[in-house]
Amino acid sequence: TLGESEIFSADQEDGRPAIRIDAASDVGILQRDVEFPLADDTRLRWRWRVDELPSGRAEDALPTHDYVSLALAFENGRDLTWYWSAALPREHGYACPLPGWNARETHVVVRSGGEGLGAWQREERAVRADYERTVGPPPSTITGAWLIAVSLFQHGRARAVFSDVVLEGAGRRLRVL
């Protein structure tokens, strides 16, 4: 995690391992090192249930940059994070508005608005295609997987559960969570 935090907890959903996030006016990053090739067919798959979004406004400005997401880190020091936005359109990509993170992190909106909150959702992302579209020429290796929760700016609350996080591609499969 990033500093002392109790916002992440191990859990089980339908008999499967899960990580629960409950962040009230807090911030945290839970990281796992991985080494996985970034190939044309690399996919990131996960299930999540977002119960409460920490922002009611577009998250692409510093004062409203509260979100909960799944991210991948790459060998070039960049990372790509997928999240559920309160107001931005699906597939919208943008550089993080935080100083020091804006040259490192790019956000991609997977879902938007309140429809589906509180219900389990399955996601699949073409990692290389998302990287090329939002960042530029991709590196060759994924080096980490992160869960990120930010509810510090507007002092809201983020509540979500992540499960079945898997990387697949280049004939390989890695269960991240």
Short mmCIF file of N, CA and C in Angstrom, two decimals:
data_model
loop_
_atom_site.label_atom_id
_atom_site.label_comp_id
_atom_site.label_asym_id
_atom_site.label_seq_id
_atom_site.Cartn_x
_atom_site.Cartn_y
_atom_site.Cartn_z
N THR A 1 0.84 -1.19 0.00
CA THR A 1 0.00 0.00 0.00
C THR A 1 0.87 1.24 0.00
N LEU A 2 0.26 2.35 -0.23
CA LEU A 2 0.92 3.64 -0.22
C LEU A 2 0.73 4.23 1.17
N GLY A 3 1.75 4.13 2.03
CA GLY A 3 1.62 4.61 3.40
C GLY A 3 0.75 3.69 4.23
N GLU A 4 0.47 4.09 5.46
CA GLU A 4 -0.39 3.31 6.36
C GLU A 4 -1.83 3.44 5.92
N SER A 5 -2.50 2.32 5.75
CA SER A 5 -3.88 2.36 5.31
C SER A 5 -4.57 1.06 5.67
N GLU A 6 -5.85 1.16 5.93
CA GLU A 6 -6.65 -0.03 6.20
C GLU A 6 -7.82 -0.09 5.22
N ILE A 7 -7.66 0.44 4.04
CA ILE A 7 -8.76 0.49 3.09
C ILE A 7 -8.91 -0.80 2.28
N PHE A 8 -7.89 -1.66 2.25
CA PHE A 8 -7.95 -2.92 1.52
C PHE A 8 -8.10 -4.07 2.51
N SER A 9 -8.96 -5.03 2.19
CA SER A 9 -9.07 -6.21 3.04
C SER A 9 -9.33 -7.44 2.18
N ALA A 10 -8.74 -8.57 2.58
CA ALA A 10 -8.97 -9.84 1.89
C ALA A 10 -10.39 -10.30 2.20
N ASP A 11 -11.01 -10.91 1.20
CA ASP A 11 -12.39 -11.35 1.34
C ASP A 11 -12.61 -12.54 0.42
N GLN A 12 -13.82 -13.05 0.43
CA GLN A 12 -14.23 -14.11 -0.48
C GLN A 12 -15.58 -13.72 -1.06
N GLU A 13 -15.74 -13.95 -2.34
CA GLU A 13 -17.02 -13.74 -3.03
C GLU A 13 -17.30 -15.00 -3.83
N ASP A 14 -18.42 -15.64 -3.54
CA ASP A 14 -18.79 -16.89 -4.21
C ASP A 14 -17.68 -17.93 -4.07
N GLY A 15 -17.03 -17.97 -2.91
CA GLY A 15 -15.97 -18.94 -2.65
C GLY A 15 -14.65 -18.64 -3.34
N ARG A 16 -14.52 -17.46 -3.93
CA ARG A 16 -13.29 -17.09 -4.63
C ARG A 16 -12.62 -15.94 -3.90
N PRO A 17 -11.29 -15.90 -3.95
CA PRO A 17 -10.58 -14.80 -3.29
C PRO A 17 -10.97 -13.46 -3.90
N ALA A 18 -11.08 -12.47 -3.06
CA ALA A 18 -11.43 -11.12 -3.49
C ALA A 18 -10.74 -10.12 -2.59
N ILE A 19 -10.65 -8.90 -3.07
CA ILE A 19 -10.13 -7.80 -2.25
C ILE A 19 -11.20 -6.74 -2.18
N ARG A 20 -11.54 -6.38 -0.96
CA ARG A 20 -12.55 -5.36 -0.70
C ARG A 20 -11.84 -4.03 -0.46
N ILE A 21 -12.43 -2.98 -1.02
CA ILE A 21 -11.91 -1.62 -0.84
C ILE A 21 -13.00 -0.80 -0.17
N ASP A 22 -12.61 -0.12 0.90
CA ASP A 22 -13.51 0.82 1.57
C ASP A 22 -12.65 2.01 1.98
N ALA A 23 -12.73 3.07 1.20
CA ALA A 23 -11.88 4.24 1.42
C ALA A 23 -12.74 5.47 1.65
N ALA A 24 -12.70 6.01 2.85
CA ALA A 24 -13.44 7.22 3.19
C ALA A 24 -12.42 8.32 3.49
N SER A 25 -12.37 9.34 2.63
CA SER A 25 -11.40 10.43 2.75
C SER A 25 -9.98 9.88 2.90
N ASP A 26 -9.64 8.92 2.05
CA ASP A 26 -8.36 8.22 2.16
C ASP A 26 -7.81 7.95 0.76
N VAL A 27 -6.62 7.41 0.72
CA VAL A 27 -5.98 7.04 -0.54
C VAL A 27 -5.09 5.83 -0.28
N GLY A 28 -5.01 4.93 -1.24
CA GLY A 28 -4.13 3.78 -1.09
C GLY A 28 -3.88 3.10 -2.41
N ILE A 29 -2.72 2.44 -2.50
CA ILE A 29 -2.36 1.63 -3.64
C ILE A 29 -1.87 0.30 -3.12
N LEU A 30 -2.47 -0.78 -3.59
CA LEU A 30 -2.05 -2.13 -3.26
C LEU A 30 -1.34 -2.66 -4.50
N GLN A 31 -0.07 -3.04 -4.36
CA GLN A 31 0.74 -3.41 -5.51
C GLN A 31 1.16 -4.86 -5.46
N ARG A 32 1.23 -5.47 -6.64
CA ARG A 32 1.81 -6.81 -6.78
C ARG A 32 2.76 -6.78 -7.97
N ASP A 33 4.00 -7.22 -7.74
CA ASP A 33 4.96 -7.32 -8.83
C ASP A 33 4.59 -8.49 -9.73
N VAL A 34 4.67 -8.29 -11.03
CA VAL A 34 4.47 -9.36 -12.01
C VAL A 34 5.50 -9.18 -13.10
N GLU A 35 5.71 -10.21 -13.88
CA GLU A 35 6.50 -10.11 -15.10
C GLU A 35 5.72 -10.85 -16.16
N PHE A 36 5.18 -10.07 -17.10
CA PHE A 36 4.29 -10.65 -18.11
C PHE A 36 4.51 -9.92 -19.43
N PRO A 37 4.68 -10.68 -20.53
CA PRO A 37 4.93 -10.01 -21.82
C PRO A 37 3.70 -9.23 -22.30
N LEU A 38 3.92 -8.07 -22.86
CA LEU A 38 2.86 -7.29 -23.48
C LEU A 38 2.86 -7.60 -24.97
N ALA A 39 1.98 -8.52 -25.35
CA ALA A 39 1.86 -8.96 -26.74
C ALA A 39 0.58 -8.38 -27.34
N ASP A 40 0.43 -8.57 -28.65
CA ASP A 40 -0.78 -8.08 -29.32
C ASP A 40 -2.05 -8.66 -28.73
N ASP A 41 -1.97 -9.91 -28.23
CA ASP A 41 -3.17 -10.57 -27.71
C ASP A 41 -3.30 -10.51 -26.19
N THR A 42 -2.49 -9.70 -25.52
CA THR A 42 -2.56 -9.61 -24.06
C THR A 42 -3.89 -9.00 -23.62
N ARG A 43 -4.55 -9.72 -22.73
CA ARG A 43 -5.84 -9.28 -22.19
C ARG A 43 -5.76 -9.21 -20.67
N LEU A 44 -6.42 -8.20 -20.13
CA LEU A 44 -6.61 -8.09 -18.69
C LEU A 44 -8.09 -8.34 -18.45
N ARG A 45 -8.38 -9.33 -17.60
CA ARG A 45 -9.77 -9.67 -17.27
C ARG A 45 -9.95 -9.56 -15.77
N TRP A 46 -11.15 -9.10 -15.37
CA TRP A 46 -11.46 -9.04 -13.95
C TRP A 46 -12.96 -8.96 -13.74
N ARG A 47 -13.35 -9.24 -12.50
CA ARG A 47 -14.72 -9.00 -12.05
C ARG A 47 -14.65 -7.96 -10.95
N TRP A 48 -15.65 -7.09 -10.91
CA TRP A 48 -15.71 -6.10 -9.84
C TRP A 48 -17.15 -5.73 -9.55
N ARG A 49 -17.34 -5.34 -8.34
CA ARG A 49 -18.62 -4.79 -7.92
C ARG A 49 -18.31 -3.46 -7.26
N VAL A 50 -18.71 -2.40 -7.91
CA VAL A 50 -18.50 -1.07 -7.36
C VAL A 50 -19.80 -0.67 -6.68
N ASP A 51 -19.75 -0.52 -5.38
CA ASP A 51 -20.94 -0.18 -4.60
C ASP A 51 -21.12 1.32 -4.43
N GLU A 52 -20.01 2.04 -4.42
CA GLU A 52 -20.09 3.49 -4.22
C GLU A 52 -18.92 4.17 -4.91
N LEU A 53 -19.22 5.12 -5.79
CA LEU A 53 -18.19 5.91 -6.44
C LEU A 53 -17.78 7.06 -5.52
N PRO A 54 -16.49 7.36 -5.43
CA PRO A 54 -16.05 8.42 -4.52
C PRO A 54 -16.27 9.83 -5.06
N SER A 55 -16.64 9.93 -6.32
CA SER A 55 -16.88 11.24 -6.93
C SER A 55 -18.23 11.22 -7.63
N GLY A 56 -18.87 12.35 -7.64
CA GLY A 56 -20.10 12.51 -8.41
C GLY A 56 -19.87 13.35 -9.65
N ARG A 57 -18.61 13.73 -9.86
CA ARG A 57 -18.24 14.62 -10.97
C ARG A 57 -17.11 13.99 -11.78
N ALA A 58 -16.85 14.55 -12.95
CA ALA A 58 -15.75 14.08 -13.79
C ALA A 58 -14.45 14.11 -13.00
N GLU A 59 -13.68 13.03 -13.09
CA GLU A 59 -12.48 12.85 -12.26
C GLU A 59 -11.20 13.36 -12.92
N ASP A 60 -11.29 14.05 -14.03
CA ASP A 60 -10.10 14.43 -14.78
C ASP A 60 -9.50 15.78 -14.39
N ALA A 61 -9.90 16.32 -13.26
CA ALA A 61 -9.33 17.56 -12.72
C ALA A 61 -8.86 17.31 -11.29
N LEU A 62 -7.86 18.01 -10.86
CA LEU A 62 -7.28 17.79 -9.54
C LEU A 62 -8.31 17.82 -8.40
N PRO A 63 -9.21 18.79 -8.32
CA PRO A 63 -10.13 18.84 -7.18
C PRO A 63 -11.14 17.69 -7.13
N THR A 64 -11.33 16.98 -8.26
CA THR A 64 -12.34 15.92 -8.31
C THR A 64 -11.74 14.56 -8.67
N HIS A 65 -10.44 14.39 -8.49
CA HIS A 65 -9.74 13.18 -8.94
C HIS A 65 -9.84 12.05 -7.92
N ASP A 66 -11.06 11.69 -7.57
CA ASP A 66 -11.34 10.57 -6.68
C ASP A 66 -11.87 9.41 -7.52
N TYR A 67 -11.30 8.22 -7.34
CA TYR A 67 -11.68 7.07 -8.17
C TYR A 67 -11.19 5.78 -7.51
N VAL A 68 -11.68 4.65 -8.03
CA VAL A 68 -11.20 3.33 -7.63
C VAL A 68 -10.91 2.57 -8.92
N SER A 69 -9.73 1.91 -8.99
CA SER A 69 -9.34 1.34 -10.28
C SER A 69 -8.42 0.14 -10.15
N LEU A 70 -8.25 -0.52 -11.29
CA LEU A 70 -7.27 -1.57 -11.47
C LEU A 70 -6.25 -1.03 -12.46
N ALA A 71 -4.96 -1.19 -12.16
CA ALA A 71 -3.92 -0.63 -13.00
C ALA A 71 -2.84 -1.66 -13.30
N LEU A 72 -2.15 -1.45 -14.40
CA LEU A 72 -0.96 -2.21 -14.74
C LEU A 72 0.21 -1.25 -14.86
N ALA A 73 1.35 -1.66 -14.33
CA ALA A 73 2.61 -0.90 -14.46
C ALA A 73 3.46 -1.58 -15.53
N PHE A 74 4.27 -0.77 -16.21
CA PHE A 74 5.08 -1.27 -17.32
C PHE A 74 6.56 -0.97 -17.08
N GLU A 75 7.41 -1.68 -17.80
CA GLU A 75 8.85 -1.58 -17.61
C GLU A 75 9.40 -0.18 -17.88
N ASN A 76 8.67 0.65 -18.59
CA ASN A 76 9.13 2.00 -18.90
C ASN A 76 8.75 3.03 -17.83
N GLY A 77 8.19 2.54 -16.69
CA GLY A 77 7.83 3.45 -15.61
C GLY A 77 6.45 4.05 -15.74
N ARG A 78 5.73 3.74 -16.81
CA ARG A 78 4.37 4.24 -17.02
C ARG A 78 3.37 3.25 -16.44
N ASP A 79 2.15 3.71 -16.18
CA ASP A 79 1.08 2.79 -15.82
C ASP A 79 -0.23 3.23 -16.47
N LEU A 80 -1.10 2.25 -16.63
CA LEU A 80 -2.40 2.44 -17.24
C LEU A 80 -3.43 1.95 -16.25
N THR A 81 -4.43 2.77 -15.97
CA THR A 81 -5.41 2.41 -14.95
C THR A 81 -6.82 2.51 -15.53
N TRP A 82 -7.61 1.47 -15.27
CA TRP A 82 -8.98 1.38 -15.77
C TRP A 82 -9.93 1.61 -14.61
N TYR A 83 -10.94 2.46 -14.80
CA TYR A 83 -11.83 2.78 -13.69
C TYR A 83 -13.25 3.08 -14.14
N TRP A 84 -14.13 3.18 -13.17
CA TRP A 84 -15.55 3.50 -13.37
C TRP A 84 -15.73 4.97 -13.05
N SER A 85 -16.09 5.76 -14.03
CA SER A 85 -16.23 7.20 -13.86
C SER A 85 -17.67 7.58 -13.49
N ALA A 86 -17.79 8.63 -12.74
CA ALA A 86 -19.11 9.17 -12.42
C ALA A 86 -19.71 9.88 -13.63
N ALA A 87 -18.86 10.52 -14.46
CA ALA A 87 -19.40 11.40 -15.48
C ALA A 87 -18.69 11.39 -16.84
N LEU A 88 -17.47 10.89 -16.91
CA LEU A 88 -16.75 10.90 -18.19
C LEU A 88 -17.22 9.76 -19.08
N PRO A 89 -17.15 9.93 -20.41
CA PRO A 89 -17.63 8.89 -21.32
C PRO A 89 -16.73 7.65 -21.33
N ARG A 90 -17.35 6.52 -21.60
CA ARG A 90 -16.59 5.27 -21.74
C ARG A 90 -15.50 5.43 -22.80
N GLU A 91 -14.39 4.79 -22.55
CA GLU A 91 -13.22 4.77 -23.44
C GLU A 91 -12.44 6.08 -23.43
N HIS A 92 -12.88 7.06 -22.67
CA HIS A 92 -12.12 8.31 -22.57
C HIS A 92 -10.80 8.01 -21.85
N GLY A 93 -9.70 8.48 -22.42
CA GLY A 93 -8.39 8.32 -21.81
C GLY A 93 -7.75 9.67 -21.58
N TYR A 94 -7.04 9.81 -20.47
CA TYR A 94 -6.40 11.09 -20.16
C TYR A 94 -5.25 10.89 -19.18
N ALA A 95 -4.31 11.82 -19.20
CA ALA A 95 -3.18 11.79 -18.26
C ALA A 95 -3.68 12.19 -16.87
N CYS A 96 -3.14 11.57 -15.87
CA CYS A 96 -3.49 11.88 -14.49
C CYS A 96 -3.30 13.38 -14.23
N PRO A 97 -4.25 14.03 -13.57
CA PRO A 97 -4.11 15.46 -13.32
C PRO A 97 -3.21 15.81 -12.12
N LEU A 98 -2.72 14.81 -11.40
CA LEU A 98 -1.88 15.08 -10.23
C LEU A 98 -0.44 15.39 -10.64
N PRO A 99 0.13 16.47 -10.14
CA PRO A 99 1.54 16.75 -10.41
C PRO A 99 2.39 15.56 -9.96
N GLY A 100 3.36 15.21 -10.78
CA GLY A 100 4.22 14.07 -10.47
C GLY A 100 3.67 12.76 -11.00
N TRP A 101 2.39 12.67 -11.18
CA TRP A 101 1.76 11.47 -11.74
C TRP A 101 1.36 11.69 -13.20
N ASN A 102 1.24 12.94 -13.63
CA ASN A 102 0.73 13.22 -14.97
C ASN A 102 1.64 12.70 -16.08
N ALA A 103 2.92 12.56 -15.84
CA ALA A 103 3.83 12.02 -16.85
C ALA A 103 3.97 10.50 -16.72
N ARG A 104 3.33 9.95 -15.70
CA ARG A 104 3.48 8.52 -15.42
C ARG A 104 2.19 7.72 -15.66
N GLU A 105 1.05 8.28 -15.25
CA GLU A 105 -0.18 7.50 -15.22
C GLU A 105 -1.21 8.00 -16.22
N THR A 106 -1.85 7.06 -16.92
CA THR A 106 -2.93 7.37 -17.85
C THR A 106 -4.17 6.60 -17.40
N HIS A 107 -5.31 7.30 -17.41
CA HIS A 107 -6.58 6.71 -16.98
C HIS A 107 -7.45 6.39 -18.19
N VAL A 108 -8.17 5.27 -18.10
CA VAL A 108 -9.12 4.87 -19.13
C VAL A 108 -10.45 4.56 -18.44
N VAL A 109 -11.51 5.17 -18.94
CA VAL A 109 -12.84 4.96 -18.39
C VAL A 109 -13.43 3.68 -18.99
N VAL A 110 -13.79 2.73 -18.11
CA VAL A 110 -14.37 1.47 -18.53
C VAL A 110 -15.90 1.54 -18.47
N ARG A 111 -16.41 2.16 -17.42
CA ARG A 111 -17.85 2.32 -17.23
C ARG A 111 -18.10 3.75 -16.77
N SER A 112 -19.34 4.21 -16.97
CA SER A 112 -19.65 5.58 -16.60
C SER A 112 -21.08 5.68 -16.07
N GLY A 113 -21.24 6.52 -15.06
CA GLY A 113 -22.57 6.76 -14.50
C GLY A 113 -22.96 5.72 -13.47
N GLY A 114 -24.21 5.81 -13.03
CA GLY A 114 -24.67 4.96 -11.94
C GLY A 114 -25.25 3.62 -12.33
N GLU A 115 -25.51 3.42 -13.63
CA GLU A 115 -26.11 2.15 -14.04
C GLU A 115 -25.15 0.99 -13.80
N GLY A 116 -25.61 -0.01 -13.07
CA GLY A 116 -24.80 -1.19 -12.78
C GLY A 116 -24.07 -1.15 -11.46
N LEU A 117 -24.08 -0.01 -10.78
CA LEU A 117 -23.45 0.05 -9.46
C LEU A 117 -24.13 -0.96 -8.54
N GLY A 118 -23.34 -1.62 -7.71
CA GLY A 118 -23.86 -2.59 -6.77
C GLY A 118 -24.05 -3.98 -7.34
N ALA A 119 -23.77 -4.17 -8.63
CA ALA A 119 -23.89 -5.47 -9.28
C ALA A 119 -22.53 -5.90 -9.81
N TRP A 120 -22.27 -7.20 -9.82
CA TRP A 120 -21.01 -7.70 -10.37
C TRP A 120 -20.94 -7.46 -11.86
N GLN A 121 -19.77 -7.01 -12.31
CA GLN A 121 -19.51 -6.75 -13.72
C GLN A 121 -18.25 -7.50 -14.13
N ARG A 122 -18.24 -8.02 -15.34
CA ARG A 122 -17.04 -8.66 -15.91
C ARG A 122 -16.44 -7.70 -16.93
N GLU A 123 -15.13 -7.59 -16.88
CA GLU A 123 -14.44 -6.70 -17.82
C GLU A 123 -13.33 -7.46 -18.53
N GLU A 124 -13.04 -7.03 -19.74
CA GLU A 124 -11.90 -7.54 -20.50
C GLU A 124 -11.32 -6.39 -21.30
N ARG A 125 -10.03 -6.19 -21.18
CA ARG A 125 -9.37 -5.09 -21.89
C ARG A 125 -8.22 -5.65 -22.73
N ALA A 126 -8.09 -5.13 -23.96
CA ALA A 126 -6.94 -5.42 -24.82
C ALA A 126 -5.85 -4.44 -24.39
N VAL A 127 -4.92 -4.91 -23.59
CA VAL A 127 -3.96 -4.03 -22.93
C VAL A 127 -3.10 -3.25 -23.93
N ARG A 128 -2.54 -3.94 -24.88
CA ARG A 128 -1.66 -3.26 -25.85
C ARG A 128 -2.42 -2.20 -26.65
N ALA A 129 -3.62 -2.54 -27.09
CA ALA A 129 -4.43 -1.58 -27.86
C ALA A 129 -4.79 -0.37 -27.00
N ASP A 130 -5.17 -0.58 -25.74
CA ASP A 130 -5.46 0.55 -24.85
C ASP A 130 -4.23 1.42 -24.65
N TYR A 131 -3.07 0.78 -24.49
CA TYR A 131 -1.83 1.53 -24.28
C TYR A 131 -1.51 2.37 -25.52
N GLU A 132 -1.55 1.75 -26.68
CA GLU A 132 -1.23 2.48 -27.92
C GLU A 132 -2.18 3.65 -28.14
N ARG A 133 -3.45 3.45 -27.86
CA ARG A 133 -4.47 4.49 -28.10
C ARG A 133 -4.33 5.66 -27.13
N THR A 134 -3.95 5.39 -25.88
CA THR A 134 -3.96 6.46 -24.87
C THR A 134 -2.59 6.98 -24.48
N VAL A 135 -1.55 6.17 -24.67
CA VAL A 135 -0.20 6.57 -24.24
C VAL A 135 0.74 6.73 -25.42
N GLY A 136 0.79 5.72 -26.29
CA GLY A 136 1.71 5.75 -27.43
C GLY A 136 2.36 4.40 -27.62
N PRO A 137 3.53 4.36 -28.24
CA PRO A 137 4.20 3.09 -28.49
C PRO A 137 4.42 2.33 -27.17
N PRO A 138 4.00 1.06 -27.13
CA PRO A 138 4.06 0.31 -25.88
C PRO A 138 5.41 -0.33 -25.60
N PRO A 139 5.71 -0.55 -24.32
CA PRO A 139 6.89 -1.32 -23.94
C PRO A 139 6.60 -2.81 -24.15
N SER A 140 7.53 -3.67 -23.79
CA SER A 140 7.34 -5.10 -24.04
C SER A 140 6.92 -5.90 -22.81
N THR A 141 6.99 -5.28 -21.61
CA THR A 141 6.73 -6.06 -20.40
C THR A 141 5.86 -5.32 -19.40
N ILE A 142 4.90 -6.05 -18.84
CA ILE A 142 4.10 -5.58 -17.70
C ILE A 142 4.85 -5.97 -16.44
N THR A 143 5.03 -5.03 -15.53
CA THR A 143 5.85 -5.29 -14.34
C THR A 143 5.07 -5.25 -13.02
N GLY A 144 3.80 -4.84 -13.07
CA GLY A 144 3.05 -4.78 -11.83
C GLY A 144 1.57 -4.66 -12.07
N ALA A 145 0.81 -5.04 -11.05
CA ALA A 145 -0.64 -4.85 -11.05
C ALA A 145 -0.99 -4.12 -9.76
N TRP A 146 -1.88 -3.14 -9.86
CA TRP A 146 -2.22 -2.30 -8.71
C TRP A 146 -3.72 -2.18 -8.56
N LEU A 147 -4.18 -2.11 -7.34
CA LEU A 147 -5.51 -1.61 -7.04
C LEU A 147 -5.31 -0.23 -6.45
N ILE A 148 -6.08 0.73 -6.91
CA ILE A 148 -5.92 2.12 -6.47
C ILE A 148 -7.27 2.63 -5.97
N ALA A 149 -7.25 3.30 -4.85
CA ALA A 149 -8.46 3.95 -4.34
C ALA A 149 -8.10 5.35 -3.86
N VAL A 150 -8.86 6.33 -4.34
CA VAL A 150 -8.64 7.73 -3.95
C VAL A 150 -10.01 8.33 -3.61
N SER A 151 -10.13 8.81 -2.39
CA SER A 151 -11.36 9.50 -1.99
C SER A 151 -11.01 10.71 -1.13
N LEU A 152 -9.79 11.18 -1.30
CA LEU A 152 -9.22 12.23 -0.47
C LEU A 152 -9.64 13.64 -0.86
N PHE A 153 -9.80 13.89 -2.15
CA PHE A 153 -10.00 15.26 -2.61
C PHE A 153 -11.38 15.82 -2.25
N GLN A 154 -12.42 15.03 -2.46
CA GLN A 154 -13.77 15.50 -2.16
C GLN A 154 -14.30 14.93 -0.84
N HIS A 155 -13.44 14.15 -0.18
CA HIS A 155 -13.78 13.53 1.12
C HIS A 155 -15.02 12.66 1.02
N GLY A 156 -15.11 11.93 -0.09
CA GLY A 156 -16.20 10.98 -0.29
C GLY A 156 -15.80 9.59 0.17
N ARG A 157 -16.50 8.61 -0.36
CA ARG A 157 -16.24 7.22 0.02
C ARG A 157 -16.24 6.36 -1.24
N ALA A 158 -15.25 5.49 -1.35
CA ALA A 158 -15.16 4.52 -2.43
C ALA A 158 -15.36 3.13 -1.82
N ARG A 159 -16.32 2.39 -2.36
CA ARG A 159 -16.54 1.01 -1.91
C ARG A 159 -16.62 0.10 -3.14
N ALA A 160 -15.77 -0.93 -3.17
CA ALA A 160 -15.73 -1.85 -4.31
C ALA A 160 -15.11 -3.17 -3.88
N VAL A 161 -15.35 -4.20 -4.69
CA VAL A 161 -14.74 -5.52 -4.49
C VAL A 161 -14.20 -5.97 -5.85
N PHE A 162 -12.95 -6.45 -5.87
CA PHE A 162 -12.32 -6.96 -7.08
C PHE A 162 -12.04 -8.45 -6.92
N SER A 163 -12.23 -9.21 -7.99
CA SER A 163 -11.98 -10.65 -7.96
C SER A 163 -11.60 -11.12 -9.36
N ASP A 164 -10.98 -12.31 -9.42
CA ASP A 164 -10.67 -12.97 -10.69
C ASP A 164 -9.88 -12.08 -11.64
N VAL A 165 -8.84 -11.42 -11.14
CA VAL A 165 -7.99 -10.58 -11.98
C VAL A 165 -6.95 -11.47 -12.66
N VAL A 166 -6.97 -11.49 -13.99
CA VAL A 166 -6.12 -12.40 -14.76
C VAL A 166 -5.51 -11.67 -15.95
N LEU A 167 -4.23 -11.95 -16.21
CA LEU A 167 -3.56 -11.53 -17.44
C LEU A 167 -3.43 -12.76 -18.33
N GLU A 168 -3.76 -12.60 -19.62
CA GLU A 168 -3.62 -13.69 -20.58
C GLU A 168 -3.04 -13.15 -21.87
N GLY A 169 -2.21 -13.95 -22.50
CA GLY A 169 -1.65 -13.57 -23.79
C GLY A 169 -0.33 -14.24 -24.04
N ALA A 170 0.09 -14.27 -25.28
CA ALA A 170 1.36 -14.87 -25.69
C ALA A 170 1.46 -16.31 -25.15
N GLY A 171 0.32 -17.01 -25.12
CA GLY A 171 0.32 -18.39 -24.66
C GLY A 171 0.47 -18.56 -23.16
N ARG A 172 0.34 -17.48 -22.42
CA ARG A 172 0.50 -17.53 -20.96
C ARG A 172 -0.76 -17.05 -20.27
N ARG A 173 -0.89 -17.44 -19.01
CA ARG A 173 -2.01 -17.00 -18.16
C ARG A 173 -1.46 -16.79 -16.76
N LEU A 174 -1.77 -15.64 -16.17
CA LEU A 174 -1.31 -15.33 -14.81
C LEU A 174 -2.49 -14.82 -14.00
N ARG A 175 -2.81 -15.51 -12.91
CA ARG A 175 -3.83 -15.03 -11.99
C ARG A 175 -3.17 -14.00 -11.08
N VAL A 176 -3.60 -12.77 -11.19
CA VAL A 176 -3.05 -11.67 -10.39
C VAL A 176 -3.74 -11.65 -9.03
N LEU A 177 -5.05 -11.94 -9.03
CA LEU A 177 -5.82 -12.03 -7.78
C LEU A 177 -6.86 -13.13 -7.97
#
